[in-house]
Coordinates of N, CA and C in Angstrom, one line a residue:
G1 N -9.7 -68.8 -21.8 CA -10.6 -67.7 -21.7 C -11.9 -68.0 -22.3
L2 N -12.2 -69.2 -22.6 CA -13.5 -69.5 -23.2 C -14.7 -69.3 -22.2
L3 N -14.4 -69.4 -20.9 CA -15.5 -69.2 -19.9 C -15.5 -67.8 -19.3
G4 N -14.8 -66.9 -19.9 CA -14.8 -65.5 -19.5 C -13.6 -65.2 -18.7
P5 N -13.4 -64.0 -18.2 CA -12.2 -63.6 -17.5 C -12.1 -64.4 -16.1
T6 N -10.9 -64.7 -15.8 CA -10.7 -65.3 -14.5 C -10.3 -64.3 -13.4
F7 N -10.7 -64.6 -12.2 CA -10.4 -63.7 -11.1 C -9.0 -64.0 -10.7
R8 N -8.2 -62.9 -10.6 CA -6.8 -63.1 -10.1 C -6.6 -62.2 -8.9
R9 N -6.4 -62.8 -7.7 CA -6.2 -62.1 -6.5 C -4.9 -61.3 -6.5
G10 N -5.0 -60.1 -6.1 CA -3.7 -59.3 -6.0 C -2.7 -59.9 -5.0
Q11 N -1.5 -59.7 -5.3 CA -0.4 -60.2 -4.4 C -0.4 -59.3 -3.1
P12 N -0.5 -60.0 -2.0 CA -0.5 -59.2 -0.7 C 0.9 -58.6 -0.5
Y13 N 0.9 -57.5 0.2 CA 2.1 -56.8 0.6 C 2.6 -57.4 1.9
I14 N 3.8 -57.8 2.0 CA 4.4 -58.4 3.2 C 5.3 -57.3 3.8
Y15 N 4.9 -56.9 5.0 CA 5.7 -55.8 5.7 C 6.9 -56.4 6.4
S16 N 8.0 -55.6 6.4 CA 9.1 -55.9 7.2 C 8.9 -55.6 8.7
A17 N 9.7 -56.1 9.5 CA 9.6 -55.8 11.0 C 9.8 -54.3 11.2
E18 N 10.7 -53.7 10.4 CA 11.0 -52.3 10.5 C 9.8 -51.4 10.0
Q19 N 9.1 -51.9 9.0 CA 7.9 -51.2 8.6 C 6.8 -51.2 9.6
I20 N 6.6 -52.3 10.3 CA 5.6 -52.4 11.3 C 6.0 -51.5 12.5
E21 N 7.2 -51.5 12.8 CA 7.7 -50.6 13.9 C 7.4 -49.1 13.5
A22 N 7.7 -48.8 12.2 CA 7.5 -47.4 11.7 C 6.0 -47.1 11.8
L23 N 5.2 -48.0 11.4 CA 3.7 -47.8 11.4 C 3.3 -47.5 12.8
L24 N 3.7 -48.3 13.8 CA 3.3 -48.1 15.2 C 3.8 -46.7 15.7
K25 N 5.0 -46.3 15.3 CA 5.6 -45.0 15.8 C 4.8 -43.9 15.1
A26 N 4.4 -44.0 13.9 CA 3.7 -43.0 13.2 C 2.3 -42.9 13.8
A27 N 1.7 -44.1 14.1 CA 0.3 -44.1 14.7 C 0.4 -43.4 16.1
A28 N 1.5 -43.5 16.8 CA 1.6 -42.9 18.1 C 1.6 -41.3 18.0
T29 N 1.9 -40.8 16.8 CA 1.9 -39.3 16.7 C 0.6 -38.7 16.2
L30 N -0.4 -39.6 16.0 CA -1.7 -39.1 15.6 C -2.3 -38.1 16.6
R31 N -3.1 -37.1 16.2 CA -3.7 -36.2 17.1 C -5.0 -36.7 17.7
R32 N -5.4 -36.1 18.7 CA -6.7 -36.4 19.4 C -6.3 -37.2 20.7
R33 N -7.3 -37.4 21.5 CA -7.1 -38.0 22.8 C -6.9 -39.5 22.7
M34 N -7.8 -40.2 22.0 CA -7.7 -41.7 22.0 C -7.1 -42.3 20.7
R35 N -7.1 -41.5 19.6 CA -6.7 -42.1 18.3 C -5.3 -42.7 18.3
P36 N -4.3 -42.0 18.9 CA -3.0 -42.6 18.9 C -2.9 -43.9 19.7
H37 N -3.5 -43.9 20.8 CA -3.5 -45.1 21.7 C -4.3 -46.3 21.0
T38 N -5.5 -46.0 20.5 CA -6.3 -47.0 19.8 C -5.6 -47.6 18.6
C39 N -5.0 -46.7 17.8 CA -4.4 -47.2 16.5 C -3.1 -48.0 16.8
V40 N -2.3 -47.6 17.8 CA -1.1 -48.4 18.1 C -1.6 -49.7 18.6
A41 N -2.5 -49.8 19.5 CA -3.0 -51.1 20.1 C -3.6 -51.9 19.0
L42 N -4.5 -51.4 18.2 CA -5.1 -52.1 17.1 C -4.1 -52.7 16.1
F43 N -3.3 -51.8 15.5 CA -2.3 -52.3 14.5 C -1.3 -53.3 15.1
G44 N -0.9 -53.0 16.4 CA -0.1 -54.0 17.0 C -0.7 -55.3 17.2
L45 N -2.0 -55.3 17.6 CA -2.7 -56.6 17.7 C -2.9 -57.3 16.4
L46 N -3.2 -56.6 15.4 CA -3.3 -57.2 14.0 C -2.0 -57.8 13.6
A47 N -0.9 -57.1 13.8 CA 0.4 -57.6 13.4 C 0.8 -58.8 14.2
S48 N 0.5 -58.9 15.5 CA 1.0 -59.9 16.3 C 0.1 -61.1 16.4
T49 N -1.1 -61.0 15.9 CA -2.1 -62.2 16.0 C -2.6 -62.6 14.6
G50 N -2.5 -61.8 13.6 CA -3.1 -62.1 12.3 C -4.6 -62.1 12.3
L51 N -5.2 -61.4 13.2 CA -6.7 -61.2 13.2 C -7.1 -60.4 12.0
R52 N -8.3 -60.7 11.5 CA -8.9 -59.8 10.5 C -9.3 -58.5 11.2
V53 N -9.3 -57.4 10.4 CA -9.7 -56.1 11.0 C -11.1 -56.2 11.6
G54 N -12.0 -56.8 10.9 CA -13.4 -56.9 11.4 C -13.5 -57.7 12.7
E55 N -12.6 -58.7 12.8 CA -12.6 -59.5 14.1 C -12.1 -58.7 15.3
A56 N -11.1 -57.9 15.0 CA -10.6 -57.0 16.1 C -11.6 -56.0 16.5
L57 N -12.2 -55.4 15.5 CA -13.2 -54.3 15.8 C -14.4 -54.9 16.5
A58 N -14.7 -56.1 16.3 CA -15.9 -56.8 16.9 C -15.7 -57.2 18.3
L59 N -14.4 -57.1 18.8 CA -14.1 -57.5 20.2 C -14.8 -56.6 21.1
K60 N -15.5 -57.2 22.1 CA -16.1 -56.5 23.2 C -15.1 -56.7 24.4
R61 N -15.4 -55.9 25.4 CA -14.5 -55.9 26.6 C -14.4 -57.3 27.2
E62 N -15.6 -58.0 27.2 CA -15.6 -59.3 27.8 C -14.9 -60.4 27.0
H63 N -14.6 -60.1 25.7 CA -13.9 -61.0 24.9 C -12.4 -61.0 25.0
V64 N -11.9 -60.0 25.8 CA -10.5 -59.8 25.9 C -10.1 -60.1 27.4
D65 N -9.5 -61.2 27.6 CA -9.0 -61.6 28.9 C -7.6 -61.2 29.1
L66 N -7.4 -60.1 29.8 CA -6.0 -59.6 30.0 C -5.3 -60.2 31.1
T67 N -6.0 -61.1 31.9 CA -5.4 -61.9 32.9 C -4.7 -63.1 32.4
T68 N -5.4 -63.9 31.5 CA -4.8 -65.1 30.9 C -4.2 -64.8 29.6
G69 N -4.5 -63.7 29.0 CA -3.9 -63.3 27.7 C -4.5 -64.1 26.5
V70 N -5.9 -64.2 26.5 CA -6.6 -64.9 25.5 C -7.7 -64.0 25.0
L71 N -7.9 -64.0 23.7 CA -9.0 -63.4 23.0 C -10.1 -64.4 22.7
N72 N -11.3 -64.1 22.8 CA -12.4 -64.9 22.4 C -13.0 -64.2 21.2
V73 N -12.6 -64.7 20.0 CA -13.1 -64.1 18.7 C -14.5 -64.8 18.4
V74 N -15.5 -64.0 18.5 CA -16.9 -64.5 18.3 C -17.4 -64.2 17.0
K75 N -18.0 -65.1 16.3 CA -18.6 -65.0 15.0 C -17.7 -64.3 14.0
S76 N -16.5 -64.9 13.8 CA -15.6 -64.4 12.8 C -16.1 -64.9 11.4
K77 N -15.3 -65.0 10.4 CA -15.7 -65.4 9.1 C -16.4 -66.7 9.2
A78 N -17.5 -66.9 8.5 CA -18.3 -68.1 8.4 C -19.0 -68.3 9.8
S79 N -19.1 -67.3 10.6 CA -19.8 -67.4 11.9 C -19.1 -68.4 12.9
K80 N -17.8 -68.6 12.8 CA -17.1 -69.4 13.7 C -16.5 -68.7 14.8
C81 N -16.3 -69.3 15.9 CA -15.7 -68.7 17.1 C -14.4 -69.5 17.4
R82 N -13.4 -68.7 18.0 CA -12.2 -69.4 18.3 C -11.5 -68.6 19.4
L83 N -10.6 -69.2 20.1 CA -9.8 -68.6 21.1 C -8.4 -68.3 20.5
V84 N -7.9 -67.1 20.8 CA -6.6 -66.7 20.2 C -5.7 -66.4 21.4
P85 N -4.6 -67.2 21.6 CA -3.7 -66.8 22.7 C -2.8 -65.6 22.3
L86 N -2.5 -64.8 23.3 CA -1.7 -63.6 23.0 C -0.3 -63.8 23.6
H87 N 0.7 -63.2 22.9 CA 2.0 -63.2 23.4 C 2.0 -62.3 24.6
P88 N 2.8 -62.5 25.7 CA 2.8 -61.7 26.9 C 3.0 -60.2 26.5
T89 N 3.8 -59.9 25.5 CA 4.1 -58.4 25.2 C 2.8 -57.8 24.6
T90 N 2.0 -58.6 23.8 CA 0.8 -58.1 23.3 C -0.2 -57.9 24.4
T91 N -0.3 -58.9 25.3 CA -1.2 -58.7 26.4 C -0.9 -57.4 27.2
E92 N 0.4 -57.2 27.5 CA 0.8 -56.0 28.2 C 0.4 -54.7 27.4
A93 N 0.6 -54.7 26.1 CA 0.3 -53.6 25.3 C -1.2 -53.3 25.4
L94 N -2.0 -54.4 25.3 CA -3.5 -54.2 25.4 C -3.9 -53.7 26.8
R95 N -3.2 -54.2 27.8 CA -3.5 -53.8 29.2 C -3.2 -52.3 29.3
R96 N -2.1 -51.8 28.8 CA -1.8 -50.3 28.8 C -2.9 -49.6 28.0
Y97 N -3.3 -50.1 26.9 CA -4.3 -49.4 26.1 C -5.6 -49.3 26.9
A98 N -6.0 -50.4 27.5 CA -7.3 -50.5 28.3 C -7.2 -49.5 29.5
A99 N -6.1 -49.3 30.1 CA -6.0 -48.4 31.2 C -6.2 -47.0 30.7
V100 N -5.6 -46.6 29.6 CA -5.8 -45.3 29.0 C -7.3 -45.1 28.6
R101 N -7.8 -46.1 27.9 CA -9.2 -46.1 27.4 C -10.2 -45.9 28.6
D102 N -9.9 -46.6 29.7 CA -10.8 -46.5 30.8 C -10.7 -45.2 31.6
R103 N -9.5 -44.6 31.6 CA -9.3 -43.3 32.2 C -10.0 -42.2 31.4
V104 N -9.8 -42.3 30.0 CA -10.4 -41.2 29.2 C -11.9 -41.4 29.1
H105 N -12.4 -42.7 29.1 CA -13.8 -42.9 28.9 C -14.3 -43.8 30.1
P106 N -14.5 -43.2 31.3 CA -15.0 -44.0 32.4 C -16.4 -44.5 32.2
A107 N -17.2 -43.9 31.4 CA -18.6 -44.3 31.1 C -18.7 -44.3 29.6
P108 N -18.1 -45.2 28.8 CA -18.2 -45.2 27.4 C -19.6 -45.5 26.8
K109 N -19.8 -45.0 25.6 CA -21.1 -45.2 24.9 C -21.2 -46.6 24.3
S110 N -20.1 -47.3 24.3 CA -20.1 -48.7 23.7 C -19.3 -49.6 24.5
N111 N -19.6 -50.9 24.4 CA -18.9 -52.0 25.1 C -17.7 -52.5 24.3
A112 N -17.5 -51.9 23.1 CA -16.4 -52.3 22.3 C -15.1 -52.2 23.0
F113 N -14.1 -53.1 22.7 CA -12.8 -53.0 23.3 C -12.0 -51.7 22.7
F114 N -12.1 -51.5 21.4 CA -11.4 -50.4 20.8 C -12.4 -49.2 20.6
L115 N -12.1 -48.1 21.2 CA -13.0 -46.9 21.2 C -12.4 -45.7 20.4
T116 N -13.3 -44.9 20.0 CA -13.0 -43.6 19.3 C -12.8 -42.6 20.4
D117 N -12.5 -41.3 19.9 CA -12.4 -40.2 20.9 C -13.7 -39.9 21.6
R118 N -14.8 -40.3 21.0 CA -16.1 -40.0 21.6 C -16.6 -41.1 22.5
G119 N -15.9 -42.2 22.6 CA -16.3 -43.3 23.4 C -17.2 -44.3 22.7
T120 N -17.2 -44.2 21.3 CA -18.0 -45.1 20.5 C -17.1 -46.2 19.9
A121 N -17.7 -47.2 19.4 CA -17.0 -48.3 18.7 C -16.2 -47.8 17.5
L122 N -15.0 -48.2 17.3 CA -14.2 -47.9 16.2 C -14.8 -48.5 14.9
S123 N -14.9 -47.8 13.8 CA -15.4 -48.4 12.6 C -14.3 -48.8 11.6
Y124 N -14.7 -49.7 10.7 CA -13.7 -50.2 9.7 C -13.3 -49.1 8.8
Q125 N -14.2 -48.2 8.5 CA -13.9 -47.1 7.6 C -12.9 -46.2 8.2
R126 N -13.1 -45.9 9.5 CA -12.1 -45.0 10.2 C -10.7 -45.6 10.2
V127 N -10.7 -46.9 10.4 CA -9.4 -47.6 10.5 C -8.7 -47.6 9.1
T128 N -9.4 -47.8 8.0 CA -8.8 -47.8 6.7 C -8.4 -46.4 6.3
V129 N -9.2 -45.4 6.6 CA -8.8 -44.0 6.3 C -7.5 -43.6 7.1
T130 N -7.5 -44.0 8.4 CA -6.3 -43.6 9.2 C -5.1 -44.4 8.7
F131 N -5.3 -45.7 8.3 CA -4.1 -46.4 7.8 C -3.6 -45.8 6.5
R132 N -4.5 -45.4 5.6 CA -4.1 -44.8 4.4 C -3.3 -43.5 4.6
K133 N -3.8 -42.7 5.6 CA -3.1 -41.5 5.9 C -1.6 -41.8 6.4
L134 N -1.5 -42.8 7.3 CA -0.2 -43.2 7.8 C 0.7 -43.8 6.7
R135 N 0.1 -44.6 5.8 CA 0.8 -45.2 4.7 C 1.4 -44.0 3.8
L136 N 0.6 -43.0 3.5 CA 1.1 -41.9 2.7 C 2.2 -41.1 3.5
Q137 N 2.0 -40.9 4.8 CA 2.9 -40.2 5.6 C 4.3 -40.9 5.6
L138 N 4.2 -42.3 5.6 CA 5.5 -43.1 5.6 C 6.1 -43.3 4.3
G139 N 5.4 -42.8 3.2 CA 5.9 -42.9 1.9 C 5.8 -44.3 1.3
W140 N 4.9 -45.1 1.8 CA 4.7 -46.5 1.2 C 3.9 -46.4 0.0
R141 N 4.4 -46.8 -1.1 CA 3.7 -46.8 -2.4 C 3.6 -48.3 -2.9
A142 N 2.7 -48.4 -3.8 CA 2.5 -49.7 -4.5 C 3.6 -50.0 -5.4
P143 N 4.2 -51.2 -5.4 CA 5.1 -51.6 -6.4 C 4.4 -51.6 -7.8
P144 N 5.2 -51.4 -8.9 CA 4.6 -51.4 -10.2 C 3.7 -52.6 -10.4
G145 N 2.5 -52.4 -10.9 CA 1.5 -53.5 -11.1 C 0.9 -54.1 -9.9
A146 N 1.1 -53.5 -8.8 CA 0.5 -54.1 -7.5 C -0.4 -53.1 -6.9
V147 N -1.2 -53.6 -5.9 CA -2.0 -52.7 -5.1 C -1.2 -52.1 -3.9
A148 N -1.6 -50.9 -3.5 CA -0.9 -50.3 -2.4 C -1.0 -51.1 -1.1
P149 N 0.0 -51.1 -0.2 CA -0.2 -51.8 1.1 C -1.5 -51.4 1.8
R150 N -2.1 -52.5 2.3 CA -3.4 -52.3 3.0 C -3.2 -52.8 4.5
V151 N -4.2 -52.4 5.3 CA -4.2 -52.8 6.7 C -4.4 -54.3 6.7
H152 N -5.1 -54.9 5.8 CA -5.4 -56.4 5.9 C -4.1 -57.1 5.6
D153 N -3.1 -56.5 5.0 CA -1.9 -57.2 4.7 C -1.1 -57.5 5.9
L154 N -1.4 -56.9 7.1 CA -0.8 -57.3 8.3 C -1.1 -58.7 8.6
R155 N -2.3 -59.2 8.3 CA -2.7 -60.6 8.4 C -1.9 -61.5 7.6
H156 N -1.7 -61.1 6.3 CA -0.8 -61.9 5.4 C 0.6 -61.9 5.9
T157 N 1.1 -60.8 6.4 CA 2.5 -60.8 7.0 C 2.6 -61.7 8.1
F158 N 1.6 -61.7 9.0 CA 1.6 -62.7 10.2 C 1.7 -64.1 9.7
A159 N 0.8 -64.4 8.7 CA 0.8 -65.8 8.2 C 2.1 -66.2 7.6
V160 N 2.7 -65.4 6.8 CA 4.0 -65.7 6.1 C 5.1 -65.9 7.2
R161 N 5.1 -65.0 8.2 CA 6.1 -65.2 9.3 C 5.9 -66.5 10.1
V162 N 4.7 -66.9 10.3 CA 4.5 -68.2 11.0 C 4.9 -69.3 10.2
L163 N 4.6 -69.3 8.9 CA 5.1 -70.4 8.0 C 6.6 -70.4 7.9
L164 N 7.3 -69.3 7.8 CA 8.7 -69.3 7.8 C 9.3 -69.8 9.1
R165 N 8.7 -69.5 10.2 CA 9.2 -70.0 11.5 C 9.1 -71.6 11.6
W166 N 8.0 -72.1 11.0 CA 7.8 -73.5 11.0 C 8.9 -74.2 10.3

């Protein structure tokens, strides 16, 4: 401790498959025209790819190839770009979302892939507020001495599952 306090990163919350399923079911019950569809597609994408929330929200329509099942993540952390292959079930879920989105917003105000009820780009703040609401609805609490489950922990869960499969 001679050099001052050290930074200790909080332990990430690792979701079970049942918790992710419960999250998606709860998201499907949200009110409004687009919110349930957007949240189910977004949270499902985060859980199945390990994308950062900001990367998913930065996706434009042209970055999502629903024919080949590949995302073009542009200017992610450290301004790097990468291609992310999608599982066929994820591609199909995004295809269903895009069909609903395009029917509800035939002339959207934004070129973002994920849209709000008004046809604008979904914000990080809206995602975290909605996730917090769903977390409380599901009764997910922080274990003693830990932080409450966060939407970013879907990324950690993905990484842990990949490592365990390896």
